[in-house]
C-alpha positions as a printed NumPy array, in Angstrom:
array([[ 17.445, -63.767,  50.252],
       [ 17.616, -60.301,  48.74 ],
       [ 20.246, -59.526,  46.201],
       [ 22.025, -56.182,  46.063],
       [ 24.34 , -55.112,  43.251],
       [ 27.146, -52.61 ,  43.878],
       [ 29.205, -50.858,  41.288],
       [ 32.446, -49.601,  42.871],
       [ 33.886, -46.684,  40.942],
       [ 37.52 , -46.404,  42.009],
       [ 41.167, -45.818,  40.998],
       [ 43.877, -48.231,  42.232],
       [ 46.228, -45.372,  43.128],
       [ 43.607, -43.837,  45.458],
       [ 44.409, -44.692,  49.083],
       [ 40.851, -43.888,  50.121],
       [ 39.632, -46.456,  47.578],
       [ 41.831, -49.051,  49.209],
       [ 40.278, -48.234,  52.611],
       [ 36.832, -48.223,  51.009],
       [ 37.386, -51.662,  49.523],
       [ 38.583, -53.127,  52.755],
       [ 35.63 , -51.73 ,  54.652],
       [ 33.113, -52.853,  51.91 ],
       [ 34.55 , -56.412,  52.094],
       [ 33.938, -56.438,  55.875],
       [ 30.408, -54.989,  55.481],
       [ 29.582, -57.713,  52.899],
       [ 30.98 , -60.373,  55.254],
       [ 28.768, -58.949,  58.024],
       [ 25.582, -59.291,  55.949],
       [ 26.402, -62.665,  54.452],
       [ 23.563, -65.097,  55.075],
       [ 20.959, -62.284,  54.9  ],
       [ 21.912, -60.446,  51.718],
       [ 23.616, -61.647,  48.525],
       [ 25.987, -58.897,  47.314],
       [ 27.445, -58.749,  43.835],
       [ 30.258, -56.312,  43.346],
       [ 31.417, -54.904,  40.016],
       [ 34.61 , -52.835,  39.748],
       [ 34.257, -49.758,  37.599],
       [ 37.249, -47.678,  36.422],
       [ 38.177, -44.049,  37.243],
       [ 41.393, -42.18 ,  36.688],
       [ 42.437, -39.45 ,  39.099],
       [ 45.379, -38.642,  36.84 ],
       [ 44.446, -39.638,  33.271],
       [ 47.021, -37.389,  31.636],
       [ 50.059, -39.088,  33.157],
       [ 52.408, -40.701,  30.578],
       [ 52.418, -44.516,  30.217],
       [ 55.727, -44.746,  32.06 ],
       [ 54.386, -42.61 ,  34.988],
       [ 56.079, -39.841,  36.797],
       [ 58.053, -39.289,  40.015],
       [ 55.51 , -40.022,  42.775],
       [ 56.791, -37.723,  45.5  ],
       [ 57.213, -34.609,  43.238],
       [ 53.776, -35.267,  41.652],
       [ 51.958, -35.631,  44.994],
       [ 53.641, -32.619,  46.511],
       [ 52.605, -30.501,  43.557],
       [ 49.049, -31.884,  43.699],
       [ 48.556, -31.493,  47.472],
       [ 50.323, -28.162,  47.889],
       [ 53.755, -29.155,  49.328],
       [ 55.445, -31.874,  51.313],
       [ 53.988, -30.862,  54.626],
       [ 50.477, -31.435,  53.299],
       [ 51.557, -34.749,  51.859],
       [ 52.964, -35.79 ,  55.264],
       [ 49.799, -34.785,  57.137],
       [ 47.643, -36.759,  54.712],
       [ 49.917, -39.808,  54.944],
       [ 49.851, -39.733,  58.723],
       [ 46.084, -39.808,  58.762],
       [ 45.896, -42.554,  56.168],
       [ 48.512, -44.634,  57.882],
       [ 46.452, -44.526,  61.114],
       [ 43.219, -45.423,  59.355],
       [ 44.925, -48.168,  57.376],
       [ 46.31 , -49.754,  60.562],
       [ 42.794, -50.009,  61.908],
       [ 41.69 , -51.892,  58.758],
       [ 44.789, -54.126,  58.463],
       [ 46.35 , -52.147,  55.618],
       [ 50.106, -51.495,  56.021],
       [ 50.485, -48.415,  54.017],
       [ 54.15 , -47.81 ,  53.063],
       [ 54.041, -44.443,  51.363],
       [ 57.866, -44.074,  51.294],
       [ 58.108, -47.214,  49.109],
       [ 55.975, -45.646,  46.33 ],
       [ 58.311, -44.055,  43.772],
       [ 56.217, -43.884,  40.662],
       [ 52.784, -42.36 ,  39.998],
       [ 51.547, -44.596,  37.191],
       [ 48.955, -44.101,  34.5  ],
       [ 46.32 , -46.585,  35.592],
       [ 44.62 , -47.378,  32.308],
       [ 46.298, -50.741,  31.912],
       [ 45.58 , -51.702,  35.542],
       [ 41.962, -50.946,  34.847],
       [ 42.049, -53.112,  31.71 ],
       [ 43.349, -55.94 ,  33.876],
       [ 40.495, -55.513,  36.351],
       [ 38.034, -55.605,  33.411],
       [ 39.483, -58.826,  32.018],
       [ 39.522, -60.443,  35.44 ],
       [ 35.685, -60.36 ,  35.435],
       [ 35.681, -63.073,  32.806],
       [ 36.754, -65.44 ,  35.595],
       [ 34.098, -64.127,  37.958],
       [ 33.516, -61.362,  40.478],
       [ 35.684, -62.998,  43.148],
       [ 38.668, -63.017,  40.738],
       [ 38.034, -59.377,  39.785],
       [ 37.922, -58.393,  43.449],
       [ 41.142, -60.263,  44.101],
       [ 42.886, -58.486,  41.221],
       [ 41.737, -55.109,  42.625],
       [ 43.085, -56.102,  46.055],
       [ 46.389, -57.25 ,  44.674],
       [ 46.774, -53.973,  42.727],
       [ 46.082, -51.886,  45.775],
       [ 48.473, -53.926,  47.819],
       [ 51.253, -53.838,  45.161],
       [ 51.025, -50.098,  44.94 ],
       [ 50.53 , -49.044,  48.555],
       [ 52.207, -51.707,  50.561],
       [ 54.941, -53.026,  48.327],
       [ 55.764, -49.916,  46.298],
       [ 55.491, -51.747,  42.998],
       [ 54.791, -49.801,  39.765],
       [ 51.327, -51.008,  38.691],
       [ 51.732, -49.241,  35.366],
       [ 54.47 , -51.717,  34.47 ],
       [ 53.284, -54.634,  32.379],
       [ 55.655, -57.035,  34.144],
       [ 54.015, -56.201,  37.506],
       [ 50.569, -56.496,  36.025],
       [ 51.415, -59.902,  34.549],
       [ 52.591, -61.158,  37.962],
       [ 49.393, -59.975,  39.572],
       [ 47.354, -61.54 ,  36.837],
       [ 49.185, -64.845,  37.344],
       [ 48.792, -64.669,  41.172],
       [ 45.01 , -64.266,  40.682],
       [ 44.881, -67.307,  38.348],
       [ 44.566, -65.563,  35.05 ],
       [ 46.249, -66.93 ,  31.912],
       [ 49.55 , -65.111,  31.766],
       [ 50.037, -65.612,  28.054],
       [ 46.57 , -64.342,  27.224],
       [ 46.959, -61.254,  29.514],
       [ 50.412, -60.532,  27.97 ],
       [ 48.849, -60.512,  24.527],
       [ 46.05 , -58.227,  25.62 ],
       [ 48.3  , -55.751,  27.344],
       [ 50.529, -55.515,  24.238],
       [ 47.405, -54.619,  22.337],
       [ 44.895, -51.729,  22.47 ],
       [ 42.197, -54.133,  23.701],
       [ 39.47 , -52.345,  25.722],
       [ 41.336, -49.08 ,  26.068],
       [ 38.4  , -47.232,  24.475],
       [ 35.91 , -49.227,  26.566],
       [ 37.622, -48.319,  29.814],
       [ 37.855, -44.664,  28.845],
       [ 34.175, -44.592,  27.889],
       [ 33.268, -46.06 ,  31.302],
       [ 35.319, -43.327,  33.029],
       [ 33.604, -40.614,  30.921],
       [ 30.212, -42.185,  31.771],
       [ 31.045, -42.033,  35.46 ],
       [ 32.022, -38.388,  35.152],
       [ 28.821, -37.718,  33.174],
       [ 26.804, -39.221,  36.073],
       [ 28.425, -36.698,  38.415],
       [ 31.169, -38.798,  39.92 ],
       [ 33.924, -36.302,  40.797],
       [ 35.688, -38.236,  43.569],
       [ 36.293, -41.836,  44.47 ],
       [ 35.508, -44.285,  45.872],
       [ 31.837, -44.067,  44.879],
       [ 29.617, -47.068,  45.626],
       [ 26.54 , -47.14 ,  43.298],
       [ 23.957, -49.571,  44.771],
       [ 21.361, -51.137,  42.444],
       [ 22.087, -48.341,  39.892],
       [ 19.94 , -46.047,  42.148],
       [ 21.785, -45.05 ,  45.325],
       [ 25.234, -43.563,  45.605],
       [ 27.409, -43.764,  48.682],
       [ 30.378, -41.41 ,  48.414],
       [ 33.796, -41.793,  50.025],
       [ 35.463, -44.364,  52.164],
       [ 32.592, -44.686,  54.611],
       [ 32.9  , -46.784,  57.759],
       [ 31.984, -50.48 ,  57.86 ],
       [ 28.855, -49.603,  59.857],
       [ 27.638, -47.032,  57.286],
       [ 28.125, -49.451,  54.391],
       [ 26.499, -52.353,  56.266],
       [ 23.518, -50.174,  57.207],
       [ 23.173, -48.955,  53.595],
       [ 23.113, -52.608,  52.4  ],
       [ 20.529, -53.627,  55.011],
       [ 18.328, -50.512,  54.395],
       [ 18.304, -51.021,  50.637],
       [ 17.632, -54.764,  50.976],
       [ 14.72 , -53.932,  53.264],
       [ 13.373, -51.412,  50.766],
       [ 13.432, -54.074,  48.067],
       [ 11.656, -56.506,  50.353],
       [  8.879, -53.982,  51.024],
       [  8.473, -53.169,  47.346],
       [  8.19 , -56.798,  46.468],
       [  5.517, -57.351,  49.1  ],
       [  3.534, -54.392,  47.781]])
C-alpha cells in the first residue's frame, strides 16, 4: 500500500479551512484500503496582529470584507456549502475574532499523542468557533478542548501559561509564507505538490490517487 503524506496549512478561524478539513477527511475515507494517508496540521494566521484577547468579530469582519452586505453574502454561500458537508455554521454566534497563536500551539502539542488526536483537536477548534461561538483564544476554552481530546489538562494549562513553542509556531507560519502560501487551506502533498483552497472531495480524492499512482510507477522504474 502506498503512503501519502499531507501537510495541511490552515487557520482555525478560516471557514474555508473547516470545509477543506471535512472534505479531506471524506477523501481519505474514500481511499482507505488503497492508500495510507498521514496528515500533519501546519499553522497559519490570517490575522496575526490581533491582540491576545481578540476583537469584536462582526466589526472586524465587516471592515475586512468591505461592509456588512459583503459579510452576509459570504456567510450565505458558506452556510449552504457547510450544510452539504454536515457543518452547522452559526456565524451569528461568533462574537470574538481571536488571535489564534495559542490554538495553533495546542494543535502542535496534540501531535505528541498522534495524528488522530491532532486531527481531533483541529476539528474541535473549528466546531467550537464556527458552530458553538466559543472564543478559541480563551485559555479556558482551549483547556476544555484539550481535555475532550484526551490531553492532560494540567500539562496543557502549564504550557499555555508559558511561552512554549510560540517562536516555533511563528517560524512555521513564516516558512509557509516564504514557500508562497498566501491563502488557506493549502494541502501540500509529499512536500512536492500543492492543492490550494477548499477543493471538492472528488478533487482531493483524485489528487491522492494520482500521486499514489505516480509513486507506484517511480518505484517500479
